[in-house]
GROMACS .gro file of N, CA and C in nm:
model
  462
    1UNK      N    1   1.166  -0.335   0.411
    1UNK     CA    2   1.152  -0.230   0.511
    1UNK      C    3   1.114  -0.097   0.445
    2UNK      N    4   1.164  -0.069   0.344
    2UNK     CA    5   1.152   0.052   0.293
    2UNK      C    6   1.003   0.082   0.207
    3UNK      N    7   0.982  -0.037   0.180
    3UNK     CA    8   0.789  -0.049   0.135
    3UNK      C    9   0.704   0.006   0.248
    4UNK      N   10   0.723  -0.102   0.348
    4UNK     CA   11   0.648  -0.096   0.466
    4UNK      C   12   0.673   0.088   0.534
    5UNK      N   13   0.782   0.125   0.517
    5UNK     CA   14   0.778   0.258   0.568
    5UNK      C   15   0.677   0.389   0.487
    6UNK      N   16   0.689   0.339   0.359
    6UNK     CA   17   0.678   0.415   0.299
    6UNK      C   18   0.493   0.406   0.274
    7UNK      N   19   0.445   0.283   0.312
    7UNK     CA   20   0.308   0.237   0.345
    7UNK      C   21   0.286   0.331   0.441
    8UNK      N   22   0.367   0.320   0.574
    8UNK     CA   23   0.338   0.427   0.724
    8UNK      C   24   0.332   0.512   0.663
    9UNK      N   25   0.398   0.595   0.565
    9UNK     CA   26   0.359   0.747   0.542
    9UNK      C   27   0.278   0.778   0.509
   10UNK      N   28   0.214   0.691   0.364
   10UNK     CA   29   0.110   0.736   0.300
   10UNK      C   30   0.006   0.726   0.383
   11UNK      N   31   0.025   0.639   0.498
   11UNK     CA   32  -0.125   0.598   0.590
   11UNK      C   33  -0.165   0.702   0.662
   12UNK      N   34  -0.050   0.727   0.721
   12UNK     CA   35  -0.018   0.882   0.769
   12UNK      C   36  -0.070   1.007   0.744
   13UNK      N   37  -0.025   1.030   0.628
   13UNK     CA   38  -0.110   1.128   0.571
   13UNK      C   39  -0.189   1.138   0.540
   14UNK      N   40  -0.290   1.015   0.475
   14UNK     CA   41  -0.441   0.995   0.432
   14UNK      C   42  -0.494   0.970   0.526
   15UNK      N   43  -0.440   0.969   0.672
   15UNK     CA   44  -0.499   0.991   0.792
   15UNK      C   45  -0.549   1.106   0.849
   16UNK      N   46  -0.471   1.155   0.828
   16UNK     CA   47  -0.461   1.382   0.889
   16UNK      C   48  -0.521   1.432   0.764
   17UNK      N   49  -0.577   1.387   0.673
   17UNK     CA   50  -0.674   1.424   0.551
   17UNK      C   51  -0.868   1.391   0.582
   18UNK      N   52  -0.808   1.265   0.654
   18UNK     CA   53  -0.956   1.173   0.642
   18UNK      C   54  -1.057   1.292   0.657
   19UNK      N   55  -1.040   1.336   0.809
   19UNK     CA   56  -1.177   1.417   0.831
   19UNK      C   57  -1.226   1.554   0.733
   20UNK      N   58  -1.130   1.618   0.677
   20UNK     CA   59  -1.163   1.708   0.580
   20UNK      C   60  -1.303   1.666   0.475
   21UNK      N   61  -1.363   1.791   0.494
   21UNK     CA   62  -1.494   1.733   0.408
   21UNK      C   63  -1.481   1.739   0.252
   22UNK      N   64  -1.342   1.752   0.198
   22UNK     CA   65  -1.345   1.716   0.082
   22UNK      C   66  -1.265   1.598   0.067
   23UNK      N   67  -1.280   1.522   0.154
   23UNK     CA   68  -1.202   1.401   0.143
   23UNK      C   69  -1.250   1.288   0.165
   24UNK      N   70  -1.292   1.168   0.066
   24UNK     CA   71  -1.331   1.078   0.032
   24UNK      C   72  -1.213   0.917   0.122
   25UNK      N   73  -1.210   0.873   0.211
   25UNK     CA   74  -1.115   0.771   0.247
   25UNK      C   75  -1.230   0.626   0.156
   26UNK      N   76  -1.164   0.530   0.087
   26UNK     CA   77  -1.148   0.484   0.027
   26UNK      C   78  -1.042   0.359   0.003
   27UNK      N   79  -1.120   0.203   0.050
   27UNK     CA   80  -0.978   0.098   0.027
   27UNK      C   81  -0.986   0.039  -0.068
   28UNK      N   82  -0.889   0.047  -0.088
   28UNK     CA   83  -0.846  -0.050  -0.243
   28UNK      C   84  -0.990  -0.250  -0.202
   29UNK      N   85  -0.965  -0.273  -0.105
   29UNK     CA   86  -1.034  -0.430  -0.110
   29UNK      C   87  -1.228  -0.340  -0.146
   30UNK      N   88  -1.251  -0.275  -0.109
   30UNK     CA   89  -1.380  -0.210  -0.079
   30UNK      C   90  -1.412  -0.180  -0.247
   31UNK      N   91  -1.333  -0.121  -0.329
   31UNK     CA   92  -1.307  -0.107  -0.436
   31UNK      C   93  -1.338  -0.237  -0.532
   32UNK      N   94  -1.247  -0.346  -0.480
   32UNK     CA   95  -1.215  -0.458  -0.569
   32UNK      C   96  -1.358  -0.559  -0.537
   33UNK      N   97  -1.372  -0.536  -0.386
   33UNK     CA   98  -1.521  -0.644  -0.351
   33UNK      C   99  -1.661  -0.610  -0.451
   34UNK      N  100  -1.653  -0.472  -0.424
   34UNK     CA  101  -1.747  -0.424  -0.523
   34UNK      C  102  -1.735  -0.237  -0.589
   35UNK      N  103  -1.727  -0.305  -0.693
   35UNK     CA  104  -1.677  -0.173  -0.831
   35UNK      C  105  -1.745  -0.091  -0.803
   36UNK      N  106  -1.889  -0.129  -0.809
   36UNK     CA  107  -1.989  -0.075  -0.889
   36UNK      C  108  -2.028   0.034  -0.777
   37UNK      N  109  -2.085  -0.022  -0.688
   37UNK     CA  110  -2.115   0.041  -0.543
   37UNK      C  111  -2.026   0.133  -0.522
   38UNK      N  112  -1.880   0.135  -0.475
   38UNK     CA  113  -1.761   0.200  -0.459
   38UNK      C  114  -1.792   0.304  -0.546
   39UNK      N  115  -1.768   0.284  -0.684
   39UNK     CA  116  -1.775   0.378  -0.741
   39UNK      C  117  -1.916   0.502  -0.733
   40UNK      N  118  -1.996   0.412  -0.724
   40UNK     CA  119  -2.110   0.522  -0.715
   40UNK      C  120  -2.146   0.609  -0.559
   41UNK      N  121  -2.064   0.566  -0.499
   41UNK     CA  122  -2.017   0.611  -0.344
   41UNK      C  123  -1.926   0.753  -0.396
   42UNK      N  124  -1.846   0.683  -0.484
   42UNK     CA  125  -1.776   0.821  -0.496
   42UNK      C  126  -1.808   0.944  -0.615
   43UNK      N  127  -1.896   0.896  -0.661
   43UNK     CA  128  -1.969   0.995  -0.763
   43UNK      C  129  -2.022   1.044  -0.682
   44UNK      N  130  -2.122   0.992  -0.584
   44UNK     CA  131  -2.212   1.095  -0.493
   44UNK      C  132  -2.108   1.196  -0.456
   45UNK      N  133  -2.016   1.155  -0.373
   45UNK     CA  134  -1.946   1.233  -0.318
   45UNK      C  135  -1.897   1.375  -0.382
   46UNK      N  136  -1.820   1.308  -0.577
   46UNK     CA  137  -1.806   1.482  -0.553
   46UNK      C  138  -1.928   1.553  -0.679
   47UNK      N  139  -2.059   1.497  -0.660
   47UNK     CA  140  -2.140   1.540  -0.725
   47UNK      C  141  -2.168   1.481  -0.915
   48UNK      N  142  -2.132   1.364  -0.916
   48UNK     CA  143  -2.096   1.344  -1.105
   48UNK      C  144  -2.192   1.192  -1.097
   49UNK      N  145  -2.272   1.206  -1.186
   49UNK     CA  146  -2.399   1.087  -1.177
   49UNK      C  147  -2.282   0.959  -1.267
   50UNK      N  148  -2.318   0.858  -1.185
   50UNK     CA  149  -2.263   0.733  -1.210
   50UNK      C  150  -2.252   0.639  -1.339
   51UNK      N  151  -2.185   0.672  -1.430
   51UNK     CA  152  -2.240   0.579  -1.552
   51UNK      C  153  -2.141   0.416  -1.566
   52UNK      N  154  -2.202   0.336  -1.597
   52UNK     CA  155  -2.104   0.232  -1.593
   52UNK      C  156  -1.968   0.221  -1.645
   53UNK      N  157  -1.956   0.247  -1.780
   53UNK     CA  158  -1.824   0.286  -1.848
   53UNK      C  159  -1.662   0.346  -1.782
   54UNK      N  160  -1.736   0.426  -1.648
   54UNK     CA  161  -1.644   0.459  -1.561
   54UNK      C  162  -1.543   0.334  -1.516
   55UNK      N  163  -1.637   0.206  -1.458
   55UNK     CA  164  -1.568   0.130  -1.455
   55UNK      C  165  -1.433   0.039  -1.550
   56UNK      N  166  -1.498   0.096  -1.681
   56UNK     CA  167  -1.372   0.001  -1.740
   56UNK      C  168  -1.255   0.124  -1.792
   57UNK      N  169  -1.201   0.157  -1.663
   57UNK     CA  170  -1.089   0.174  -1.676
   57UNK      C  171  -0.960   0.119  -1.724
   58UNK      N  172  -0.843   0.153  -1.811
   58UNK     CA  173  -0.732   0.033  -1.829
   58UNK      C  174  -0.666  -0.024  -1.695
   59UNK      N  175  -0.611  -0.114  -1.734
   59UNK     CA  176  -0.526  -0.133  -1.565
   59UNK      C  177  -0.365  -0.097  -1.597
   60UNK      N  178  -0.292  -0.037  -1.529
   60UNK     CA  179  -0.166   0.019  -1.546
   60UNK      C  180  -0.101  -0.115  -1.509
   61UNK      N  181   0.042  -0.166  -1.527
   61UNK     CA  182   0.120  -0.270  -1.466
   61UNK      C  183   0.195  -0.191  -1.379
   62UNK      N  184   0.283  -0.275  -1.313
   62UNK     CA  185   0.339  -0.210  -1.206
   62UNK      C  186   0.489  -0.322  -1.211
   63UNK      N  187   0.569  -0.306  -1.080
   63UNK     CA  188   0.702  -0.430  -1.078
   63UNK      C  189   0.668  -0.548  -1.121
   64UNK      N  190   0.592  -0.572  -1.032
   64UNK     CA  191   0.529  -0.719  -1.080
   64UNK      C  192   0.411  -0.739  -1.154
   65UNK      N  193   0.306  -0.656  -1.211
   65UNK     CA  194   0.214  -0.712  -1.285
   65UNK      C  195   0.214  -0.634  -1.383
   66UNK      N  196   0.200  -0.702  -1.505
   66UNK     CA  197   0.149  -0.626  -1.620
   66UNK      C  198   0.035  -0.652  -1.689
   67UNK      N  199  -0.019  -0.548  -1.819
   67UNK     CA  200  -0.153  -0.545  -1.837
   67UNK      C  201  -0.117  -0.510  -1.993
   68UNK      N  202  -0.234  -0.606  -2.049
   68UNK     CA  203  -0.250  -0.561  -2.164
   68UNK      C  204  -0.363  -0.389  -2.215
   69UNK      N  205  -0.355  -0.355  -2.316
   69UNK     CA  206  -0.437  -0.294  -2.331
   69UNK      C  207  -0.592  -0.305  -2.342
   70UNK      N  208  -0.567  -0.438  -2.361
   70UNK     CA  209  -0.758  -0.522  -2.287
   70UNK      C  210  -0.799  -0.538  -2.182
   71UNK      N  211  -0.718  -0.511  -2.094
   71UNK     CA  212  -0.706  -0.530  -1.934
   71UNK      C  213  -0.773  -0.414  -1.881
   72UNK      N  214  -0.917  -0.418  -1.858
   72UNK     CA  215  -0.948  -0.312  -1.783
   72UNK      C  216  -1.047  -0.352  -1.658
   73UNK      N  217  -1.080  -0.201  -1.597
   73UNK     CA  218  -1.172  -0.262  -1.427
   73UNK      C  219  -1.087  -0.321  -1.329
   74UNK      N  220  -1.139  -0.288  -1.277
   74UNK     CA  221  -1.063  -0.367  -1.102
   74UNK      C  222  -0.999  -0.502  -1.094
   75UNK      N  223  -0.856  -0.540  -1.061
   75UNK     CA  224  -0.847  -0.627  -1.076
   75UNK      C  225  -0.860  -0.710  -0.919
   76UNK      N  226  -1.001  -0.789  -0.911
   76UNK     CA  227  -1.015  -0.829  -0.753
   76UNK      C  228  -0.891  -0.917  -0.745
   77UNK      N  229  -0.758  -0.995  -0.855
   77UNK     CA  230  -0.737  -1.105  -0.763
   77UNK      C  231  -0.595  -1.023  -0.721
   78UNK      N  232  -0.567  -0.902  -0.712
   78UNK     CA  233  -0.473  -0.817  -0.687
   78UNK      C  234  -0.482  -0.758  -0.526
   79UNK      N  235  -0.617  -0.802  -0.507
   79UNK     CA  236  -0.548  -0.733  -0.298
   79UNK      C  237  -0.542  -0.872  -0.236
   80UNK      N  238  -0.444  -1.010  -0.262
   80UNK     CA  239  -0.424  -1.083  -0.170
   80UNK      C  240  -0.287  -1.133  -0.269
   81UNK      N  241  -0.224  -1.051  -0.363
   81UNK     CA  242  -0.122  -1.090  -0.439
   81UNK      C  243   0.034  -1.073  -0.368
   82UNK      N  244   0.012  -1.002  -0.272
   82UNK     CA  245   0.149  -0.977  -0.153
   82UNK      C  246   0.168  -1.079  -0.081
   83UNK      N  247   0.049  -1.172  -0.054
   83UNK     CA  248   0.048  -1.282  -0.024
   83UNK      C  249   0.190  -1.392  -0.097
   84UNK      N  250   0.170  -1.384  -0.277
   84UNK     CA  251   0.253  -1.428  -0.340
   84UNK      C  252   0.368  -1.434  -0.365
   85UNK      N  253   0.390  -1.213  -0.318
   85UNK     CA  254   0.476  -1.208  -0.415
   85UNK      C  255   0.625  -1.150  -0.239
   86UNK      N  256   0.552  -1.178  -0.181
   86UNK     CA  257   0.620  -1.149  -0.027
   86UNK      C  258   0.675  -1.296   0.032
   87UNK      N  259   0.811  -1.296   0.105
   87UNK     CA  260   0.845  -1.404   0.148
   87UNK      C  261   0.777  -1.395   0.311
   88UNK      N  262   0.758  -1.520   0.371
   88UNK     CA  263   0.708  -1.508   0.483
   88UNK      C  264   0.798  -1.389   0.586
   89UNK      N  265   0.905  -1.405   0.592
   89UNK     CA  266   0.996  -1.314   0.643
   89UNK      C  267   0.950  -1.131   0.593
   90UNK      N  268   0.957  -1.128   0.461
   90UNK     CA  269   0.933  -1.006   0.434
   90UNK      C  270   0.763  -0.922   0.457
   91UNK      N  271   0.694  -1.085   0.476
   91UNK     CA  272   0.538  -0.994   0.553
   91UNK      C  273   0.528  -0.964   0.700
   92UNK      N  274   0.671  -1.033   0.783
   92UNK     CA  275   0.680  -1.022   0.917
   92UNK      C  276   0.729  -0.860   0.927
   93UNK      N  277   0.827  -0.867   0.826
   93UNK     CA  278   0.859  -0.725   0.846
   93UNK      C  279   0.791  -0.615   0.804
   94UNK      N  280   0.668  -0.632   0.729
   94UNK     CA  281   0.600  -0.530   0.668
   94UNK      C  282   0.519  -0.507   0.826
   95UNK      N  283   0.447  -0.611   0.881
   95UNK     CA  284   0.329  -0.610   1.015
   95UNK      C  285   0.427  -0.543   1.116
   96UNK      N  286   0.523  -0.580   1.127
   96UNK     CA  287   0.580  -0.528   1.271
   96UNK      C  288   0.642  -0.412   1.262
   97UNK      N  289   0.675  -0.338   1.120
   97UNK     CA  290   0.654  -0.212   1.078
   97UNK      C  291   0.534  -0.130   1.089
   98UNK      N  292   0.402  -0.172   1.064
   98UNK     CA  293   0.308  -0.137   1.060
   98UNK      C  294   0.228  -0.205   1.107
   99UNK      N  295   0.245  -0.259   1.227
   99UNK     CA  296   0.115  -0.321   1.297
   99UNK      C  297  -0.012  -0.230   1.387
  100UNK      N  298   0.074  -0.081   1.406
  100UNK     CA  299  -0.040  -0.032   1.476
  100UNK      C  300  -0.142   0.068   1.381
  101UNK      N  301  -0.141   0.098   1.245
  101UNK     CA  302  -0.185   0.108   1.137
  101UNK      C  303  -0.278   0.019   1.138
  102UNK      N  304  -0.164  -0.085   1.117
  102UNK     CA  305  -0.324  -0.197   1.050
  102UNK      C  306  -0.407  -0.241   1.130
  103UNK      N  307  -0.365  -0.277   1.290
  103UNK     CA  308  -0.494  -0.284   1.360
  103UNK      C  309  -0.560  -0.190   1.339
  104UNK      N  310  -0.564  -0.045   1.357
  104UNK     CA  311  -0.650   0.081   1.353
  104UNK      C  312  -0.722   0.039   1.219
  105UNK      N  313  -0.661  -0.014   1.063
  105UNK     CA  314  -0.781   0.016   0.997
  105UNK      C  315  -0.814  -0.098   0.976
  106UNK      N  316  -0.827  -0.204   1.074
  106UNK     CA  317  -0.874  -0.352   1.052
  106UNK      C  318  -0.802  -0.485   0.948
  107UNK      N  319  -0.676  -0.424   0.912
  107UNK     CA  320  -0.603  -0.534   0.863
  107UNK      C  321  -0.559  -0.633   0.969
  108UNK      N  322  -0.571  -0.742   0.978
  108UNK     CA  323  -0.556  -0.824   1.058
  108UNK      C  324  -0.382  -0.882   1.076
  109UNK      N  325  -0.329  -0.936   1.159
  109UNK     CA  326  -0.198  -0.971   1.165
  109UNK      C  327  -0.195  -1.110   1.049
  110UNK      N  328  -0.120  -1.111   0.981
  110UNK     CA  329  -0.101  -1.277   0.938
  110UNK      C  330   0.024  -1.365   0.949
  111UNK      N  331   0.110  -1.326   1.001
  111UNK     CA  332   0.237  -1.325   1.074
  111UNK      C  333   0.274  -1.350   1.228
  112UNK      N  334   0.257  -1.212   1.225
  112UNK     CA  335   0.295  -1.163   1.374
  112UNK      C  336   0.177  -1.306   1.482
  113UNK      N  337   0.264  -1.311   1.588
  113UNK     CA  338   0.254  -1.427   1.645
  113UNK      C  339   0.256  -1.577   1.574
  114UNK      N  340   0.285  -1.593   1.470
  114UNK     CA  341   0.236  -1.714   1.418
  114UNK      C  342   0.440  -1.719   1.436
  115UNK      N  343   0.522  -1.652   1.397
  115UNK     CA  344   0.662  -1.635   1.400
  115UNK      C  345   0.717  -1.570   1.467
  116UNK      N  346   0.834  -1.637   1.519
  116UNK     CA  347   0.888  -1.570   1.624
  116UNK      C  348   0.939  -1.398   1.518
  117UNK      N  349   0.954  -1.317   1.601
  117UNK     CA  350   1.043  -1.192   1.538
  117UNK      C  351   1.151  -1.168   1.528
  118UNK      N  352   1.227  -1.322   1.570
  118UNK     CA  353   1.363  -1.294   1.527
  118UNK      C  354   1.361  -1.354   1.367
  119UNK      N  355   1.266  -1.379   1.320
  119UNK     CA  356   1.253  -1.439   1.185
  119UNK      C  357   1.334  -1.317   1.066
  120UNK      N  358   1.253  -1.216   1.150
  120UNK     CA  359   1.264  -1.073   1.101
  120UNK      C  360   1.404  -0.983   1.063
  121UNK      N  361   1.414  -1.012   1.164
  121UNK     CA  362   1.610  -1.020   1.219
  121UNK      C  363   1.688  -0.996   1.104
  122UNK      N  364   1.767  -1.153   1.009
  122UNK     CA  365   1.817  -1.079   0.884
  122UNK      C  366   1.726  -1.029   0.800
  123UNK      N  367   1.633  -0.920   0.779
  123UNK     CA  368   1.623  -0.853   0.661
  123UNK      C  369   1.633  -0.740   0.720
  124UNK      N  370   1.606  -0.687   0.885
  124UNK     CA  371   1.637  -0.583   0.932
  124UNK      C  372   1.793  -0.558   0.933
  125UNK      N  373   1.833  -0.643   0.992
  125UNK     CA  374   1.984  -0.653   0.983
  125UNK      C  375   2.057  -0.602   0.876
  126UNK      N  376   2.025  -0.677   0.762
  126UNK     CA  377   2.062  -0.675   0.597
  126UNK      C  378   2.042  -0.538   0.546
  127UNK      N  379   1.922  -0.405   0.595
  127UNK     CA  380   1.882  -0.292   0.563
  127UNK      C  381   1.964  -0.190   0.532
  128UNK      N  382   2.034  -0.249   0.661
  128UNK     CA  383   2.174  -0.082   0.584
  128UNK      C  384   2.257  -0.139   0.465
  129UNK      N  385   2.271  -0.261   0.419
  129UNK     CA  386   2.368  -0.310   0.313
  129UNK      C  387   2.223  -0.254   0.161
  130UNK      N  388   2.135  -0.256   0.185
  130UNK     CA  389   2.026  -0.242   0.061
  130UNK      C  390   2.052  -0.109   0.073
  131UNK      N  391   2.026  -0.037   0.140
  131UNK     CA  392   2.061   0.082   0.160
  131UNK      C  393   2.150   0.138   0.085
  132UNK      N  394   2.330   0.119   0.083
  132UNK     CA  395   2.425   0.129   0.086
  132UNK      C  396   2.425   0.111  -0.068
  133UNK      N  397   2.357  -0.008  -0.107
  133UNK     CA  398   2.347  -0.003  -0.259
  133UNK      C  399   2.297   0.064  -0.333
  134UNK      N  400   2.162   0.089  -0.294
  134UNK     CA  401   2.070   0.183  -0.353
  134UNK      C  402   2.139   0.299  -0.374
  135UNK      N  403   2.175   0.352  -0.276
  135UNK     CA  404   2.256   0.521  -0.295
  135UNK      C  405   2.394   0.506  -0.373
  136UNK      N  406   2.444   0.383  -0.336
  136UNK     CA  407   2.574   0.380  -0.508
  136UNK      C  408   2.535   0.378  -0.608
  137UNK      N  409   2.391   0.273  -0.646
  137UNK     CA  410   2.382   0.228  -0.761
  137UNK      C  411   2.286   0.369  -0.838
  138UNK      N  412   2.205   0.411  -0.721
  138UNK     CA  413   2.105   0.553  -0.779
  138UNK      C  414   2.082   0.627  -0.690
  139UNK      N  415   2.187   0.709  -0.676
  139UNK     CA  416   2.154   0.823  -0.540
  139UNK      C  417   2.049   0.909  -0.519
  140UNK      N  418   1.959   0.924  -0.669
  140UNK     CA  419   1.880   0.989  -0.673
  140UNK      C  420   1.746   0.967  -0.630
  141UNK      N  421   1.759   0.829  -0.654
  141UNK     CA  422   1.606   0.698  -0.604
  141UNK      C  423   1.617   0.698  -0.470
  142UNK      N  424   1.735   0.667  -0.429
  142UNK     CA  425   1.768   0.703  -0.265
  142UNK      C  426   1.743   0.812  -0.178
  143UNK      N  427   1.748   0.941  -0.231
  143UNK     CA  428   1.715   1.074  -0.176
  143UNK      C  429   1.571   1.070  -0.223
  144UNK      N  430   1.528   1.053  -0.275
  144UNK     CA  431   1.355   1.042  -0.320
  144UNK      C  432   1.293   0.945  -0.196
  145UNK      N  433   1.315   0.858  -0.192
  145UNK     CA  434   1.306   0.737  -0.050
  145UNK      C  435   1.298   0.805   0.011
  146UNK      N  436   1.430   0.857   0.078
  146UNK     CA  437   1.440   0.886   0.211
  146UNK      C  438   1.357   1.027   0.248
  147UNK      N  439   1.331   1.067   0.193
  147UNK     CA  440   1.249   1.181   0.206
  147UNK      C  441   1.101   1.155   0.203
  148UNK      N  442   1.041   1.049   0.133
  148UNK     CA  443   0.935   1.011   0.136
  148UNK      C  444   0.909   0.960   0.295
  149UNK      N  445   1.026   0.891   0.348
  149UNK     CA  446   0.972   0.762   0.445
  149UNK      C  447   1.031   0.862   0.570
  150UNK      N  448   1.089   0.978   0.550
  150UNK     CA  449   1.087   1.085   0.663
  150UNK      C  450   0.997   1.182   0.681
  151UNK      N  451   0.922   1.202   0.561
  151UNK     CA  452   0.879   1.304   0.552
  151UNK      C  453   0.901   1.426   0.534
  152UNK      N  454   1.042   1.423   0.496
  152UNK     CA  455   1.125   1.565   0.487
  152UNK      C  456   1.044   1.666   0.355
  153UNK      N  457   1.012   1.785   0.378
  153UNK     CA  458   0.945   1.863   0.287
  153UNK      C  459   1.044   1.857   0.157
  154UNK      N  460   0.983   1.891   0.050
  154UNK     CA  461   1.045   1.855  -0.091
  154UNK      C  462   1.105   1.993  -0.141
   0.00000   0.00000   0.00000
């Protein structure tokens, strides 16, 4: 739950940005389908001629993936890896958190209707006990959260 919220925000805000004319909107799959293009989409944009090298960027790791220091460029098999690393339950709860997002920017449901929503049920349920931990175990990670997924000014 607290992913998926924190997805609504950022969507949120790179929403009430989009139309600004210094603002480039930009998806990660658009990126990964094709580098090369993407990238030179966004050189036009803020004026810097396209050289290939741009592309081989390192790749950072993250919770679940890591990268060597040979690891560079886009990694395409990384926008269908939530697929993997999500239990069916926990992608019900990401869509029905954010289902009117993702229709708006064409993510499709892959869940929703295929499962009932009481599937959903214990991990919503379970939320205030994750909760409850988080702020014993790191109150500080917790107030960082919750301010992110409220929006409360910093």
């Amino acid at each position: 739950y607290t992913m998926a919220r924190l997805w609504t925000r950022a969507t949120e805000a790179a929403q009430r940005l989009r139309q600004h004319p210094r603002v480039l909107a930009l998806r990660y799959e658009e990126l990964a389908e094709d580098a090369p293009g993407t990238a030179r989409r966004l050189c036009q944009f803020v004026g810097l001629d396209f050289e290939p090298g741009m592309l081989s960027l390192p790749r950072w790791g993250s919770s679940h993936v890591s990268h060597t220091h040979a690891d560079v460029g886009v990694d395409r098999d990384l926008t269908g890896e939530w697929r993997q690393r999500l239990s069916a339950r926990e992608a019900l709860v990401c869509e029905v958190v954010n289902r009117r997002w993702m229709r708006r920017l064409g993510y499709p449901p892959e869940y929703l209707g295929r499962y009932s929503l009481m599937r959903a049920l214990p991990c919503l349920l379970s939320y205030p006990l994750h909760v409850a931990a988080v702020v014993g175990m790191n109150p500080q990670r917790a107030w960082i959260q919750l301010r992110a997924m409220t929006g409360m000014a910093r």
